[in-house]
Each structure stands twice: as C-alpha cells, then as structure tokens.
Amino acid sequence: APPPPPLKSAVFAGGCFWCMEKPFDDTPGVKATTSGYAGGKERNPTYDQVSRHKTHHLEAVRVDYDPAVVSYEQLLAVYYRNVDPTRSDGQFCDTGPQYRPAVFVGSPAEKAAAEAAAAAAEASEAFGRGKKIRVEVIPAAEFWAAEDYHQDFYKTNTALYKFYRANCGRDRYLDAVWGTDAEGFKAQDVPEALMQRVEFGKKKSAAAAAAAAAAQ
C-alpha cells in the first residue's frame, strides 16, 4: 500500500536489496524502506521464485519519503552513488535479470527526472570515460514486499551485511568511483558474519518450506 499523504514512495532496483536500504534510510526525509520485488506480472513472488528466475521481477527497494524534506531528484542522486549504472546484467558479484539496475517511475515528472539523471551521469563520465548508463527506466508496477527475514538486513545481520558488501565488490567499486569506504568491513567481523550466515540460512529454509506448504 502507498504511504499516507503527504508522504510519497519511489522504487529503485540496484542489485541485492539488502545493500540498498541503508543508503536511503540514512537520507534525511526518508521515512521507511522496504525490500521487495517489482517489475514482474506474477503475483505474490517469493525470494526462491525470483532467484530461480521463475518470475520476471527485479529485487528492489521501496522508499517512502517526505517530499517537503527530500526531493525525488535527490533520491536519484543517492541511488546513483550506490550502484554500478554501467551494468545491464546485474550488480557486482550478482549476475542475473533480477539484479538489473532500474528506476520504476510513476509519473511523467519522475520519468523525466530519471532520464535526466541518467543523462547527467553519462555526461559526467564519473563511471568511466565513454561508459554508457544502462539503468532502465520502467513504468511503475505493483511492488511486493520481500519476506520478513530480508527486511532491515543491515540492522539484523550487521556483520554478514558488511561481509557480503565487501566480498561482492560493491564497496570496492564505490570506493574507486567516489573515494569512500561505505561500510568498512574488518577481519574481526568474520566470526560473527559466519554465525549470522548460518542463522540466515535457517530463516531462508523455513520461509521456503512455509511457502511450499501454503502452495499445496
């Protein structure tokens, strides 16, 4: 459901949705973020279905924001600071159609802003001289919230989140482009990350089993 007025929502796909919540949550004027799936026609998609390419959805985040505090154009700027917009086949270590970068637009104004942001990013050559911007601008479609265990992942599984970002290459790329080490994963975080990986696996298996039982 859309957020109550005067809040608005925007949907962005930037690869793994775990990594896209925090940058928006840290943005003044953003009231909430939700990891989920967008862009497919299938109803009630699950993580297992999307990851196995059983639907046409992309992993995405819905950003609920106060337009009196932060503009849609500013959200686009946050988005471009956290993705590799020159990739059309995924993001960083994650390859596949569900990881394509995209901006879902719900109005002509949003479409114009998204196209302008892409043109500005390409003209800036911040992502490489002669590099084409591959971010898709897609008409807004129904957004489906992901399973609970995916929500606020950077808060509930902090060490694993940092470990994933570092090993997937996202932080390395963003550091090379923008000169900032976004999450600063350290070697001493490894034991906690591994424990969180085990617990996450259990939650994922339980959710898949529940979905399978409900489908019978």
Short mmCIF file of N, CA and C in Angstrom, two decimals, residues 2 12 26 35 38 69 82 94 126 142 166 173 187 191 194 215:
data_model
loop_
_atom_site.label_atom_id
_atom_site.label_comp_id
_atom_site.label_asym_id
_atom_site.label_seq_id
_atom_site.Cartn_x
_atom_site.Cartn_y
_atom_site.Cartn_z
N PRO A 2 0.46 2.29 -0.69
CA PRO A 2 1.24 3.53 -0.70
C PRO A 2 1.25 4.16 0.68
N PHE A 12 13.34 1.67 -6.50
CA PHE A 12 14.61 1.57 -7.19
C PHE A 12 15.14 0.14 -7.12
N ASP A 26 19.55 6.39 5.55
CA ASP A 26 20.44 7.43 6.08
C ASP A 26 20.18 8.81 5.48
N SER A 35 12.42 -3.81 1.39
CA SER A 35 12.97 -4.67 0.34
C SER A 35 11.84 -5.47 -0.29
N ALA A 38 9.76 -6.09 -7.86
CA ALA A 38 8.97 -5.24 -8.75
C ALA A 38 9.30 -5.57 -10.20
N VAL A 69 11.00 17.47 2.47
CA VAL A 69 12.34 17.41 3.04
C VAL A 69 13.36 16.94 2.02
N ASN A 82 25.23 4.61 -5.26
CA ASN A 82 25.29 3.29 -4.62
C ASN A 82 25.17 2.11 -5.58
N ASP A 94 26.69 -10.21 -8.26
CA ASP A 94 25.38 -10.80 -8.52
C ASP A 94 25.00 -10.58 -9.99
N ALA A 126 31.75 10.06 -14.59
CA ALA A 126 32.17 9.62 -13.27
C ALA A 126 32.36 8.10 -13.21
N GLU A 142 3.28 -3.12 -9.71
CA GLU A 142 2.98 -3.48 -8.33
C GLU A 142 4.26 -3.91 -7.62
N ALA A 166 31.48 -6.27 1.09
CA ALA A 166 32.91 -6.24 0.80
C ALA A 166 33.30 -7.33 -0.20
N TYR A 173 34.07 -1.06 -5.55
CA TYR A 173 33.71 -0.24 -6.72
C TYR A 173 33.34 1.19 -6.30
N ALA A 187 38.42 -7.64 9.51
CA ALA A 187 38.68 -9.08 9.69
C ALA A 187 38.03 -9.61 10.96
N PRO A 191 33.97 -13.95 12.32
CA PRO A 191 33.23 -14.96 13.10
C PRO A 191 31.75 -14.64 13.25
N LEU A 194 29.89 -15.22 9.98
CA LEU A 194 29.65 -16.63 9.70
C LEU A 194 28.49 -17.17 10.53
N ALA A 215 1.39 -23.42 -0.78
CA ALA A 215 1.03 -23.59 -2.19
C ALA A 215 0.34 -24.91 -2.47
#
